[in-house]
Amino acid sequence: DVSNDKNPFRDDHHVMIPYCTGDVHWGNSTMTYGDGTSSEVTINHKGGVNARAVLEWVFENYTEPENIFITGCSAGSYGSIMWAPEVLEQYPSSNLLQFGDSGSGIVTDTWFQDTFPSWNPEYSFPAHIPTLDPAQNALSEQTPEYIYTEIAKYYPHQRFSQFNAYADQTQVFYYQMIGGGESAQEWTDKMLASVDTIYTSTDNFTHYVPGG
């Protein structure tokens, strides 16, 4: 609400990247799933391509922003952390705050190996960060919090953050859909461990977990 005087973003420029590609804004592939004509579905996992196209427009139209707030909810949460490095490389003098809303990245032990590659997510990884360069690292073998930790370490003077509800029904649902346990508490315990790992491994990451 830009008419609300209490809104800290009321005078800012806003750019929204919409989403309908099933790859948390990271992908660059086209995949057909299912067997037979009745069950086959083809999905254009082009979230990374779309995000880059929007950012190229931003870079052409905004030269030196003083402050940048990059955020997203659910799938957008993952987009906000993955694309923050590209924004920072374009605007190295800007103050950036990344805020991931309801996307903690809790997956099963085999998800990165079994499902992650179908998106071709390497397209979106910040190759200028040595520990996240797909040519030098087997990224499918890393833990979900690895991306946050390595990006935060590479940009120690910028700020990164997450918000997750204690037993987020949507995040629990997706965790169970990919083979996670039936108990919501299992997801919650892994989420708390994940944000704690990032927090203790970096000096510029904060997180908040309310009840509910």
mmCIF file of C-alpha atoms in Angstrom:
data_model
loop_
_atom_site.group_PDB
_atom_site.id
_atom_site.type_symbol
_atom_site.label_atom_id
_atom_site.label_comp_id
_atom_site.label_asym_id
_atom_site.label_seq_id
_atom_site.Cartn_x
_atom_site.Cartn_y
_atom_site.Cartn_z
ATOM 1 C CA ASP A 1 0.000 0.000 0.000
ATOM 2 C CA VAL A 2 2.015 2.967 -1.270
ATOM 3 C CA SER A 3 -0.451 5.367 0.337
ATOM 4 C CA ASN A 4 0.423 4.035 3.800
ATOM 5 C CA ASP A 5 2.979 6.328 5.474
ATOM 6 C CA LYS A 6 4.216 3.378 7.572
ATOM 7 C CA ASN A 7 5.176 1.369 4.473
ATOM 8 C CA PRO A 8 8.990 1.570 4.247
ATOM 9 C CA PHE A 9 8.837 0.710 0.528
ATOM 10 C CA ARG A 10 6.189 3.257 -0.484
ATOM 11 C CA ASP A 11 8.645 5.460 -2.406
ATOM 12 C CA ASP A 12 10.665 2.641 -3.987
ATOM 13 C CA HIS A 13 10.589 1.337 -7.528
ATOM 14 C CA HIS A 14 9.114 -2.187 -7.658
ATOM 15 C CA VAL A 15 9.917 -4.883 -10.222
ATOM 16 C CA MET A 16 8.058 -8.217 -9.995
ATOM 17 C CA ILE A 17 9.174 -11.403 -11.747
ATOM 18 C CA PRO A 18 6.126 -13.694 -12.188
ATOM 19 C CA TYR A 19 6.442 -17.449 -12.063
ATOM 20 C CA CYS A 20 4.815 -20.461 -13.723
ATOM 21 C CA THR A 21 7.703 -22.790 -14.609
ATOM 22 C CA GLY A 22 8.005 -25.221 -11.690
ATOM 23 C CA ASP A 23 11.740 -24.661 -11.127
ATOM 24 C CA VAL A 24 11.921 -21.986 -8.395
ATOM 25 C CA HIS A 25 13.263 -19.410 -10.903
ATOM 26 C CA TRP A 26 16.403 -21.475 -11.548
ATOM 27 C CA GLY A 27 15.728 -23.613 -14.637
ATOM 28 C CA ASN A 28 16.626 -23.680 -18.291
ATOM 29 C CA SER A 29 15.271 -26.913 -19.762
ATOM 30 C CA THR A 30 12.234 -28.464 -21.417
ATOM 31 C CA MET A 31 11.119 -31.801 -19.981
ATOM 32 C CA THR A 32 8.353 -34.261 -20.835
ATOM 33 C CA TYR A 33 7.006 -36.261 -17.911
ATOM 34 C CA GLY A 34 4.718 -39.308 -17.860
ATOM 35 C CA ASP A 35 4.176 -42.244 -20.212
ATOM 36 C CA GLY A 36 1.751 -42.339 -23.120
ATOM 37 C CA THR A 37 -0.149 -39.542 -24.813
ATOM 38 C CA SER A 38 -2.847 -39.353 -22.116
ATOM 39 C CA SER A 39 -0.457 -38.804 -19.219
ATOM 40 C CA GLU A 40 2.422 -36.986 -20.861
ATOM 41 C CA VAL A 41 2.994 -33.367 -19.963
ATOM 42 C CA THR A 42 5.735 -31.097 -21.239
ATOM 43 C CA ILE A 43 6.983 -28.343 -18.961
ATOM 44 C CA ASN A 44 9.226 -25.487 -19.975
ATOM 45 C CA HIS A 45 11.466 -25.075 -16.944
ATOM 46 C CA LYS A 46 12.566 -21.595 -17.992
ATOM 47 C CA GLY A 47 12.393 -19.740 -14.711
ATOM 48 C CA GLY A 48 16.088 -18.901 -14.822
ATOM 49 C CA VAL A 49 15.812 -17.608 -18.392
ATOM 50 C CA ASN A 50 12.849 -15.421 -17.438
ATOM 51 C CA ALA A 51 14.592 -14.068 -14.328
ATOM 52 C CA ARG A 52 17.697 -13.166 -16.319
ATOM 53 C CA ALA A 53 15.605 -11.412 -18.974
ATOM 54 C CA VAL A 54 13.927 -9.252 -16.347
ATOM 55 C CA LEU A 55 17.231 -8.452 -14.658
ATOM 56 C CA GLU A 56 18.750 -7.418 -17.977
ATOM 57 C CA TRP A 57 15.882 -4.933 -18.336
ATOM 58 C CA VAL A 58 16.484 -3.687 -14.791
ATOM 59 C CA PHE A 59 20.192 -3.238 -15.435
ATOM 60 C CA GLU A 60 19.474 -1.209 -18.556
ATOM 61 C CA ASN A 61 17.019 1.092 -16.801
ATOM 62 C CA TYR A 62 18.501 1.590 -13.323
ATOM 63 C CA THR A 63 22.106 2.726 -13.031
ATOM 64 C CA GLU A 64 23.111 3.204 -9.385
ATOM 65 C CA PRO A 65 20.401 2.323 -6.849
ATOM 66 C CA GLU A 66 21.383 3.198 -3.306
ATOM 67 C CA ASN A 67 19.415 0.387 -1.687
ATOM 68 C CA ILE A 68 18.070 -2.877 -3.104
ATOM 69 C CA PHE A 69 15.582 -5.198 -1.421
ATOM 70 C CA ILE A 70 15.246 -8.543 -3.193
ATOM 71 C CA THR A 71 12.592 -10.901 -1.897
ATOM 72 C CA GLY A 72 10.194 -13.647 -2.874
ATOM 73 C CA CYS A 73 7.689 -15.953 -1.228
ATOM 74 C CA SER A 74 7.758 -19.756 -1.533
ATOM 75 C CA ALA A 75 9.317 -20.463 -4.965
ATOM 76 C CA GLY A 76 10.271 -16.801 -5.125
ATOM 77 C CA SER A 77 12.285 -17.222 -1.951
ATOM 78 C CA TYR A 78 14.738 -19.450 -3.814
ATOM 79 C CA GLY A 79 14.867 -17.027 -6.701
ATOM 80 C CA SER A 80 15.731 -14.210 -4.320
ATOM 81 C CA ILE A 81 18.878 -15.901 -3.027
ATOM 82 C CA MET A 82 20.038 -17.409 -6.338
ATOM 83 C CA TRP A 83 19.846 -14.125 -8.268
ATOM 84 C CA ALA A 84 21.153 -11.846 -5.523
ATOM 85 C CA PRO A 85 24.785 -12.358 -6.662
ATOM 86 C CA GLU A 86 24.010 -11.243 -10.222
ATOM 87 C CA VAL A 87 22.339 -8.117 -8.872
ATOM 88 C CA LEU A 88 25.327 -7.431 -6.610
ATOM 89 C CA GLU A 89 27.789 -7.858 -9.448
ATOM 90 C CA GLN A 90 25.850 -5.254 -11.437
ATOM 91 C CA TYR A 91 25.517 -2.875 -8.481
ATOM 92 C CA PRO A 92 28.591 -3.438 -6.269
ATOM 93 C CA SER A 93 28.160 -0.112 -4.455
ATOM 94 C CA SER A 94 24.523 -0.696 -3.505
ATOM 95 C CA ASN A 95 23.289 -1.830 -0.115
ATOM 96 C CA LEU A 96 21.406 -5.065 -0.685
ATOM 97 C CA LEU A 97 19.096 -6.959 1.632
ATOM 98 C CA GLN A 98 17.888 -10.387 0.507
ATOM 99 C CA PHE A 99 14.830 -11.774 2.301
ATOM 100 C CA GLY A 100 13.650 -15.326 1.595
ATOM 101 C CA ASP A 101 10.033 -15.727 2.690
ATOM 102 C CA SER A 102 8.809 -19.295 3.319
ATOM 103 C CA GLY A 103 11.422 -21.188 1.315
ATOM 104 C CA SER A 104 13.907 -22.963 3.565
ATOM 105 C CA GLY A 105 14.958 -25.586 1.022
ATOM 106 C CA ILE A 106 14.282 -28.692 3.082
ATOM 107 C CA VAL A 107 14.445 -31.698 0.753
ATOM 108 C CA THR A 108 15.057 -35.414 1.031
ATOM 109 C CA ASP A 109 18.567 -36.872 0.903
ATOM 110 C CA THR A 110 18.133 -37.978 -2.708
ATOM 111 C CA TRP A 111 16.152 -35.084 -4.190
ATOM 112 C CA PHE A 112 19.173 -33.157 -5.425
ATOM 113 C CA GLN A 113 20.449 -36.248 -7.223
ATOM 114 C CA ASP A 114 17.113 -37.521 -8.593
ATOM 115 C CA THR A 115 15.014 -34.451 -9.459
ATOM 116 C CA PHE A 116 17.152 -31.320 -9.338
ATOM 117 C CA PRO A 117 19.057 -32.049 -12.600
ATOM 118 C CA SER A 118 15.869 -32.066 -14.704
ATOM 119 C CA TRP A 119 15.674 -28.277 -14.402
ATOM 120 C CA ASN A 120 19.252 -27.659 -15.605
ATOM 121 C CA PRO A 121 19.633 -25.268 -12.639
ATOM 122 C CA GLU A 122 23.357 -24.832 -13.292
ATOM 123 C CA TYR A 123 22.248 -22.152 -15.745
ATOM 124 C CA SER A 124 21.400 -19.842 -12.848
ATOM 125 C CA PHE A 125 24.213 -20.598 -10.415
ATOM 126 C CA PRO A 126 26.675 -17.708 -9.849
ATOM 127 C CA ALA A 127 29.763 -19.167 -11.515
ATOM 128 C CA HIS A 128 31.890 -16.202 -10.408
ATOM 129 C CA ILE A 129 31.691 -17.583 -6.851
ATOM 130 C CA PRO A 130 34.258 -20.432 -6.915
ATOM 131 C CA THR A 131 32.343 -22.662 -4.491
ATOM 132 C CA LEU A 132 29.161 -22.315 -6.571
ATOM 133 C CA ASP A 133 30.705 -22.661 -10.017
ATOM 134 C CA PRO A 134 29.033 -25.692 -11.665
ATOM 135 C CA ALA A 135 32.219 -26.350 -13.633
ATOM 136 C CA GLN A 136 34.200 -26.834 -10.432
ATOM 137 C CA ASN A 137 31.657 -28.348 -8.019
ATOM 138 C CA ALA A 138 29.209 -31.237 -7.933
ATOM 139 C CA LEU A 139 26.364 -29.039 -6.754
ATOM 140 C CA SER A 140 23.878 -31.918 -6.654
ATOM 141 C CA GLU A 141 25.873 -33.325 -3.739
ATOM 142 C CA GLN A 142 25.566 -30.201 -1.579
ATOM 143 C CA THR A 143 23.108 -29.462 1.211
ATOM 144 C CA PRO A 144 20.265 -26.939 0.732
ATOM 145 C CA GLU A 145 21.780 -24.379 3.079
ATOM 146 C CA TYR A 146 25.054 -24.494 1.145
ATOM 147 C CA ILE A 147 23.849 -21.887 -1.372
ATOM 148 C CA TYR A 148 22.900 -19.367 1.317
ATOM 149 C CA THR A 149 26.130 -19.916 3.221
ATOM 150 C CA GLU A 150 28.452 -19.538 0.251
ATOM 151 C CA ILE A 151 26.698 -16.462 -1.131
ATOM 152 C CA ALA A 152 26.638 -14.769 2.283
ATOM 153 C CA LYS A 153 30.339 -15.507 2.783
ATOM 154 C CA TYR A 154 31.235 -14.132 -0.644
ATOM 155 C CA TYR A 155 29.416 -10.861 0.082
ATOM 156 C CA PRO A 156 30.235 -10.283 3.772
ATOM 157 C CA HIS A 157 29.081 -6.648 3.745
ATOM 158 C CA GLN A 158 25.592 -7.419 2.414
ATOM 159 C CA ARG A 159 22.668 -8.905 4.345
ATOM 160 C CA PHE A 160 20.766 -12.142 3.805
ATOM 161 C CA SER A 161 17.785 -13.537 5.683
ATOM 162 C CA GLN A 162 14.940 -16.045 5.906
ATOM 163 C CA PHE A 163 11.453 -16.174 7.403
ATOM 164 C CA ASN A 164 9.772 -19.533 8.027
ATOM 165 C CA ALA A 165 6.704 -20.389 10.080
ATOM 166 C CA TYR A 166 7.310 -23.133 12.639
ATOM 167 C CA ALA A 167 5.170 -25.759 10.882
ATOM 168 C CA ASP A 168 4.561 -24.220 7.457
ATOM 169 C CA GLN A 169 1.833 -26.376 5.889
ATOM 170 C CA THR A 170 2.889 -25.620 2.328
ATOM 171 C CA GLN A 171 6.563 -26.372 2.884
ATOM 172 C CA VAL A 172 5.666 -29.530 4.803
ATOM 173 C CA PHE A 173 3.368 -30.584 1.936
ATOM 174 C CA TYR A 174 6.123 -30.251 -0.674
ATOM 175 C CA TYR A 175 8.614 -32.016 1.568
ATOM 176 C CA GLN A 176 6.217 -34.950 1.885
ATOM 177 C CA MET A 177 5.480 -34.923 -1.852
ATOM 178 C CA ILE A 178 9.158 -35.623 -2.558
ATOM 179 C CA GLY A 179 9.335 -38.462 -0.049
ATOM 180 C CA GLY A 180 9.788 -36.747 3.294
ATOM 181 C CA GLY A 181 8.360 -38.142 6.519
ATOM 182 C CA GLU A 182 4.701 -37.919 7.469
ATOM 183 C CA SER A 183 5.372 -35.840 10.592
ATOM 184 C CA ALA A 184 5.404 -32.067 10.226
ATOM 185 C CA GLN A 185 7.843 -32.016 13.122
ATOM 186 C CA GLU A 186 10.427 -33.764 10.951
ATOM 187 C CA TRP A 187 10.356 -30.859 8.521
ATOM 188 C CA THR A 188 10.400 -28.330 11.350
ATOM 189 C CA ASP A 189 13.443 -29.926 12.975
ATOM 190 C CA LYS A 190 15.327 -29.916 9.657
ATOM 191 C CA MET A 191 14.325 -26.322 8.945
ATOM 192 C CA LEU A 192 15.580 -25.156 12.343
ATOM 193 C CA ALA A 193 18.835 -27.052 11.853
ATOM 194 C CA SER A 194 19.248 -25.558 8.373
ATOM 195 C CA VAL A 195 18.851 -21.906 9.375
ATOM 196 C CA ASP A 196 21.041 -22.508 12.424
ATOM 197 C CA THR A 197 23.783 -23.910 10.169
ATOM 198 C CA ILE A 198 23.684 -20.818 7.957
ATOM 199 C CA TYR A 199 23.570 -18.516 10.974
ATOM 200 C CA THR A 200 26.547 -20.101 12.725
ATOM 201 C CA SER A 201 28.562 -20.287 9.488
ATOM 202 C CA THR A 202 28.166 -16.632 8.511
ATOM 203 C CA ASP A 203 28.190 -13.173 10.070
ATOM 204 C CA ASN A 204 25.565 -11.548 7.859
ATOM 205 C CA PHE A 205 22.548 -13.896 7.926
ATOM 206 C CA THR A 206 19.511 -13.534 10.158
ATOM 207 C CA HIS A 207 16.281 -15.516 10.439
ATOM 208 C CA TYR A 208 12.938 -15.407 12.185
ATOM 209 C CA VAL A 209 10.630 -18.337 12.983
ATOM 210 C CA PRO A 210 7.196 -17.526 14.440
ATOM 211 C CA GLY A 211 4.797 -20.157 15.734
ATOM 212 C CA GLY A 212 1.982 -21.540 13.635
#
